C-alpha cells in the first residue's frame, strides 16, 4: 500500500501569527489516520510550526534547500538546518523555482541528494508547460525531468522519495488536469519507474497530483488508480479547504 499524502505548499504567504493560527486549526481537525498531512511553510515559520504540531500527526516540510551542505552562501538554507528545526520533507524542483529561479535538473540532483543525506524526504516536482502539452511534448518533458533529476538514485533512495506531477498550466490557474490527463501521466511516470527499478518499487512510490486541486475536484482526482494524493497550493491556505481535501480519499 502506498502512502496517501496531502501536502500544503504555502509558498510566500502568511505572517507568523496567521501561519500558527492555520496550523492550530489543522492540528485539531478530524483527518483519517491513514492520511499523511504535510504543511510546507516559508523558512522563517518552520520551527514554530513544528512546535505547534507536536501533538498531532502533521508533518512539516520546506519549499526548497541549498545545493551545498554548508558554508559561505549568503541567503541560502541548507538541508541539515531544515532537519535541525524539525522539517521532514523538502519540495525539490517546484515549477516556480524552475521558471523564476532557473533551477535545472542537474541542480535538482544536488537538492535531492542533500535532502536524502539529511534524512528528509524529497517531494520531486515535474510537469510540462502549456506549450509543451499543446505541441504533444508533455511525456518527453516529464520523462527527462524524472530521468535527469531523480533516476541517479539507488532503489533504496528512490523508495524514500515522493513525486509530484504538476502541469504548469494548472498551477494557480483554476484549470485542473482532467482525470484522463492526470491518470495517463501518473501511469506513465510509474511505468518509467517500473522500467528502471522494477514493478515492486514503482508500486510503492507515492505520486501526487498538483494544480488547482480543491475540495470540489479532489475526490475525483484521488480516486484515480495512480494518484496517491495532492500537492496543494492555494487551497492549503484555509484550514477548512485543506481538511476537506485531506478527507477526499
Ligand atoms: C503548487 O504550487 O504546487 C500548486 C499545486 O498550486 P495550486 O494548488 O494553487 O494550483
CSV table of C-alpha atoms and ligand atoms in Angstrom, one decimal:
chain,number,residue,atom,x,y,z
A,1,UNK,CA,0.0,0.0,0.0
A,2,UNK,CA,1.3,3.4,-1.0
A,3,UNK,CA,1.2,6.4,1.4
A,4,UNK,CA,-1.8,8.7,0.8
A,5,UNK,CA,-0.5,12.2,1.1
A,6,UNK,CA,-1.8,15.8,1.1
A,7,UNK,CA,0.9,18.3,1.2
A,8,UNK,CA,0.1,22.0,1.5
A,9,UNK,CA,2.6,24.4,-0.2
A,10,UNK,CA,2.0,27.8,1.4
A,11,UNK,CA,4.5,29.4,-1.0
A,12,UNK,CA,5.4,33.0,0.1
A,13,UNK,CA,2.2,33.6,2.0
A,14,UNK,CA,1.2,34.5,5.6
A,15,UNK,CA,2.8,36.2,8.6
A,16,UNK,CA,3.8,34.2,11.6
A,17,UNK,CA,0.6,34.7,13.6
A,18,UNK,CA,-1.5,33.7,10.6
A,19,UNK,CA,0.7,30.6,10.0
A,20,UNK,CA,0.3,29.5,13.6
A,21,UNK,CA,-3.5,30.0,13.5
A,22,UNK,CA,-3.8,27.9,10.4
A,23,UNK,CA,-1.7,25.1,11.8
A,24,UNK,CA,-3.6,25.2,15.1
A,25,UNK,CA,-6.8,24.7,13.2
A,26,UNK,CA,-5.4,21.8,11.2
A,27,UNK,CA,-4.0,20.2,14.3
A,28,UNK,CA,-7.4,19.8,15.9
A,29,UNK,CA,-9.3,18.8,12.8
A,30,UNK,CA,-10.5,15.3,12.1
A,31,UNK,CA,-8.4,13.6,9.5
A,32,UNK,CA,-8.4,9.9,8.8
A,33,UNK,CA,-5.4,8.4,10.4
A,34,UNK,CA,-4.4,6.7,7.2
A,35,UNK,CA,-3.7,10.1,5.5
A,36,UNK,CA,-0.3,11.8,5.8
A,37,UNK,CA,-0.8,15.5,6.1
A,38,UNK,CA,2.2,17.7,5.5
A,39,UNK,CA,2.3,21.5,5.8
A,40,UNK,CA,5.1,23.4,3.9
A,41,UNK,CA,5.5,26.9,5.3
A,42,UNK,CA,8.1,29.5,4.3
A,43,UNK,CA,11.5,29.0,6.0
A,44,UNK,CA,11.1,31.5,8.9
A,45,UNK,CA,8.0,29.7,10.2
A,46,UNK,CA,9.1,26.1,10.1
A,47,UNK,CA,10.5,25.9,13.6
A,48,UNK,CA,7.4,27.4,15.2
A,49,UNK,CA,5.0,25.4,13.1
A,50,UNK,CA,6.9,22.2,14.1
A,51,UNK,CA,6.4,23.1,17.7
A,52,UNK,CA,2.7,23.7,17.1
A,53,UNK,CA,2.0,20.3,15.5
A,54,UNK,CA,4.0,18.3,18.1
A,55,UNK,CA,0.8,16.7,19.5
A,56,UNK,CA,-0.6,15.8,16.0
A,57,UNK,CA,0.4,13.6,13.2
A,58,UNK,CA,1.0,16.5,10.9
A,59,UNK,CA,4.5,16.7,9.4
A,60,UNK,CA,6.3,19.8,8.3
A,61,UNK,CA,8.3,20.4,5.1
A,62,UNK,CA,10.4,23.1,3.4
A,63,UNK,CA,9.9,24.6,0.0
A,64,UNK,CA,13.5,24.5,-1.1
A,65,UNK,CA,17.0,23.9,0.1
A,66,UNK,CA,20.6,24.8,-1.0
A,67,UNK,CA,22.6,22.6,-3.3
A,68,UNK,CA,25.5,23.0,-0.8
A,69,UNK,CA,25.9,21.3,2.6
A,70,UNK,CA,27.0,24.5,4.4
A,71,UNK,CA,29.4,27.5,4.1
A,72,UNK,CA,29.7,30.9,2.6
A,73,UNK,CA,26.5,31.0,0.5
A,74,UNK,CA,24.7,34.1,1.8
A,75,UNK,CA,20.9,33.8,1.8
A,76,UNK,CA,20.8,30.0,1.3
A,77,UNK,CA,19.4,27.4,3.7
A,78,UNK,CA,20.9,24.0,4.0
A,79,UNK,CA,19.0,20.7,4.2
A,80,UNK,CA,20.8,20.0,7.5
A,81,UNK,CA,19.5,23.2,9.0
A,82,UNK,CA,16.0,22.3,8.0
A,83,UNK,CA,16.4,18.9,9.6
A,84,UNK,CA,17.6,20.5,12.7
A,85,UNK,CA,14.5,22.6,13.1
A,86,UNK,CA,12.2,19.6,12.6
A,87,UNK,CA,11.4,19.5,8.9
A,88,UNK,CA,10.7,16.1,7.4
A,89,UNK,CA,10.2,16.9,3.7
A,90,UNK,CA,11.6,19.2,1.1
A,91,UNK,CA,9.9,20.3,-2.2
A,92,UNK,CA,12.5,20.0,-4.9
A,93,UNK,CA,12.1,21.5,-8.4
A,94,UNK,CA,8.7,23.2,-8.0
A,95,UNK,CA,7.9,24.8,-11.3
A,96,UNK,CA,8.1,28.3,-9.8
A,97,UNK,CA,11.7,27.5,-8.8
A,98,UNK,CA,12.4,26.1,-12.3
A,99,UNK,CA,10.8,29.1,-14.0
A,100,UNK,CA,11.7,32.1,-11.9
A,101,UNK,CA,15.0,31.0,-10.4
A,102,UNK,CA,16.2,29.0,-13.4
A,103,UNK,CA,16.7,25.8,-11.4
A,104,UNK,CA,17.8,23.0,-13.8
A,105,UNK,CA,17.8,19.2,-13.4
A,106,UNK,CA,21.5,19.0,-12.5
A,107,UNK,CA,21.0,21.4,-9.6
A,108,UNK,CA,17.9,19.5,-8.6
A,109,UNK,CA,20.0,16.3,-8.4
A,110,UNK,CA,22.1,18.1,-5.7
A,111,UNK,CA,19.0,19.1,-3.8
A,112,UNK,CA,17.5,15.6,-3.9
A,113,UNK,CA,20.9,14.3,-2.6
A,114,UNK,CA,21.1,16.9,0.1
A,115,UNK,CA,17.5,16.0,1.2
A,116,UNK,CA,18.2,12.3,1.4
A,117,UNK,CA,21.6,12.7,3.1
A,118,UNK,CA,19.9,14.6,5.8
A,119,UNK,CA,17.1,12.1,6.2
A,120,UNK,CA,14.5,14.4,4.6
A,121,UNK,CA,12.0,13.1,2.0
A,122,UNK,CA,12.3,15.0,-1.3
A,123,UNK,CA,9.0,15.8,-3.0
A,124,UNK,CA,10.3,15.9,-6.5
A,125,UNK,CA,8.2,18.0,-8.8
A,126,UNK,CA,7.8,17.6,-12.6
A,127,UNK,CA,5.3,18.9,-15.1
A,128,UNK,CA,5.0,20.4,-18.5
A,129,UNK,CA,4.3,24.0,-19.7
A,130,UNK,CA,1.1,24.6,-21.7
A,131,UNK,CA,3.0,24.9,-25.0
A,132,UNK,CA,4.8,21.6,-24.3
A,133,UNK,CA,1.4,19.9,-23.9
A,134,UNK,CA,-0.1,21.6,-26.9
A,135,UNK,CA,2.9,20.5,-29.0
A,136,UNK,CA,2.4,17.0,-27.7
A,137,UNK,CA,5.8,17.0,-25.9
A,138,UNK,CA,4.4,16.6,-22.4
A,139,UNK,CA,5.5,13.0,-22.0
A,140,UNK,CA,9.0,13.7,-23.3
A,141,UNK,CA,9.4,16.7,-20.9
A,142,UNK,CA,8.3,14.8,-17.8
A,143,UNK,CA,10.4,11.8,-18.8
A,144,UNK,CA,13.5,14.0,-19.0
A,145,UNK,CA,12.7,15.8,-15.7
A,146,UNK,CA,12.4,12.4,-13.9
A,147,UNK,CA,15.3,10.8,-15.7
A,148,UNK,CA,17.7,13.7,-15.1
A,149,UNK,CA,16.6,14.7,-11.6
A,150,UNK,CA,15.7,11.5,-9.9
A,151,UNK,CA,17.0,8.4,-11.7
A,152,UNK,CA,20.6,8.7,-10.4
A,153,UNK,CA,19.2,7.4,-7.1
A,154,UNK,CA,19.5,3.8,-5.9
A,155,UNK,CA,16.3,1.8,-5.5
A,156,UNK,CA,16.5,2.3,-1.7
A,157,UNK,CA,16.9,6.0,-2.1
A,158,UNK,CA,14.1,6.3,-4.6
A,159,UNK,CA,11.8,4.5,-2.1
A,160,UNK,CA,12.4,7.3,0.3
A,161,UNK,CA,11.2,9.9,-2.2
A,162,UNK,CA,7.8,11.3,-3.3
A,163,UNK,CA,7.0,12.5,-6.8
A,164,UNK,CA,4.5,15.3,-7.6
A,165,UNK,CA,3.2,15.7,-11.1
A,166,UNK,CA,2.2,19.3,-11.5
A,167,UNK,CA,1.3,20.5,-15.0
A,168,UNK,CA,2.4,24.1,-15.0
A,169,UNK,CA,-0.7,25.3,-16.8
A,170,UNK,CA,-2.8,24.0,-13.9
A,171,UNK,CA,-0.8,25.7,-11.1
A,172,UNK,CA,-2.7,28.6,-9.6
A,173,UNK,CA,-4.9,29.0,-12.7
A,174,UNK,CA,-8.1,27.3,-11.6
A,175,UNK,CA,-7.7,25.0,-14.5
A,176,UNK,CA,-7.3,21.4,-13.3
A,177,UNK,CA,-6.0,18.5,-15.4
A,178,UNK,CA,-8.8,16.2,-16.4
A,179,UNK,CA,-9.0,12.8,-14.8
A,180,UNK,CA,-7.8,11.3,-18.0
A,181,UNK,CA,-4.8,13.7,-18.3
A,182,UNK,CA,-3.8,13.1,-14.7
A,183,UNK,CA,-4.2,9.3,-14.7
A,184,UNK,CA,-2.3,8.9,-18.0
A,185,UNK,CA,0.7,11.0,-16.8
A,186,UNK,CA,0.8,9.3,-13.4
A,187,UNK,CA,0.7,5.9,-15.0
A,188,UNK,CA,3.4,7.0,-17.4
A,189,UNK,CA,5.6,8.1,-14.5
A,190,UNK,CA,5.0,4.9,-12.7
A,191,UNK,CA,5.9,3.0,-15.9
A,192,UNK,CA,9.2,4.8,-16.1
A,193,UNK,CA,10.0,3.8,-12.5
A,194,UNK,CA,9.0,0.2,-13.3
A,195,UNK,CA,11.3,0.1,-16.3
A,196,UNK,CA,14.3,1.2,-14.3
A,197,UNK,CA,13.7,-0.1,-10.8
A,198,UNK,CA,11.1,-2.9,-11.3
A,199,UNK,CA,7.4,-3.2,-10.7
A,200,UNK,CA,7.5,-3.6,-7.0
A,201,UNK,CA,9.4,-0.3,-6.5
A,202,UNK,CA,7.1,1.5,-8.9
A,203,UNK,CA,4.1,0.2,-7.0
A,204,UNK,CA,5.5,1.6,-3.7
A,205,UNK,CA,6.2,5.2,-4.7
A,206,UNK,CA,3.6,7.9,-4.0
A,207,UNK,CA,2.9,10.2,-6.9
A,208,UNK,CA,0.9,13.3,-6.0
A,209,UNK,CA,-1.1,15.5,-8.4
A,210,UNK,CA,-0.7,19.3,-8.1
A,211,UNK,CA,-2.5,22.1,-10.0
A,212,UNK,CA,-5.7,23.8,-8.8
A,213,UNK,CA,-6.7,20.9,-6.7
A,214,UNK,CA,-9.6,22.0,-4.4
A,215,UNK,CA,-12.3,20.4,-2.2
A,216,UNK,CA,-14.6,20.1,-5.3
A,217,UNK,CA,-12.3,18.1,-7.5
A,218,UNK,CA,-10.1,16.3,-5.1
A,219,UNK,CA,-12.3,13.3,-4.7
A,220,UNK,CA,-12.3,12.5,-8.4
A,221,UNK,CA,-8.6,13.0,-8.7
A,222,UNK,CA,-7.7,11.0,-5.6
A,223,UNK,CA,-9.9,8.1,-6.8
A,224,UNK,CA,-7.6,7.6,-9.9
A,225,UNK,CA,-5.5,4.4,-9.6
A,226,UNK,CA,-2.1,6.1,-9.9
A,227,UNK,CA,-2.9,9.3,-8.0
A,228,UNK,CA,-1.8,9.0,-4.3
A,229,UNK,CA,-2.8,12.4,-3.1
A,230,UNK,CA,-2.1,16.0,-3.8
A,231,UNK,CA,0.4,18.8,-3.6
A,232,UNK,CA,-1.9,21.7,-2.9
A,233,UNK,CA,-1.1,25.4,-3.2
A,234,UNK,CA,-3.9,28.0,-2.8
A,235,UNK,CA,-6.4,25.6,-1.2
A,236,UNK,CA,-3.9,24.7,1.5
A,237,UNK,CA,-4.1,28.3,2.9
A,238,UNK,CA,-7.5,27.8,4.5
A,239,UNK,CA,-7.9,25.0,7.1
A,240,UNK,CA,-11.5,24.1,6.0
A,241,UNK,CA,-10.4,23.6,2.4
A,242,UNK,CA,-7.3,21.7,3.2
A,243,UNK,CA,-9.1,19.4,5.6
A,244,UNK,CA,-11.8,18.8,3.1
A,245,UNK,CA,-9.2,17.8,0.5
A,246,UNK,CA,-7.5,15.5,3.0
A,247,UNK,CA,-10.8,13.8,3.6
A,248,UNK,CA,-11.4,13.3,-0.1
A,249,UNK,CA,-9.7,9.8,-0.4
B,1,LIG,C1,1.5,24.3,-6.3
B,1,LIG,O1,2.0,25.4,-6.3
B,1,LIG,O2,2.2,23.3,-6.1
B,1,LIG,C2,0.1,24.2,-6.6
B,1,LIG,C3,-0.4,23.0,-6.9
B,1,LIG,O3,-0.6,25.3,-6.5
B,1,LIG,P1,-2.2,25.5,-6.7
B,1,LIG,O4,-2.9,24.4,-5.9
B,1,LIG,O5,-2.5,26.8,-6.2
B,1,LIG,O6,-2.5,25.3,-8.2
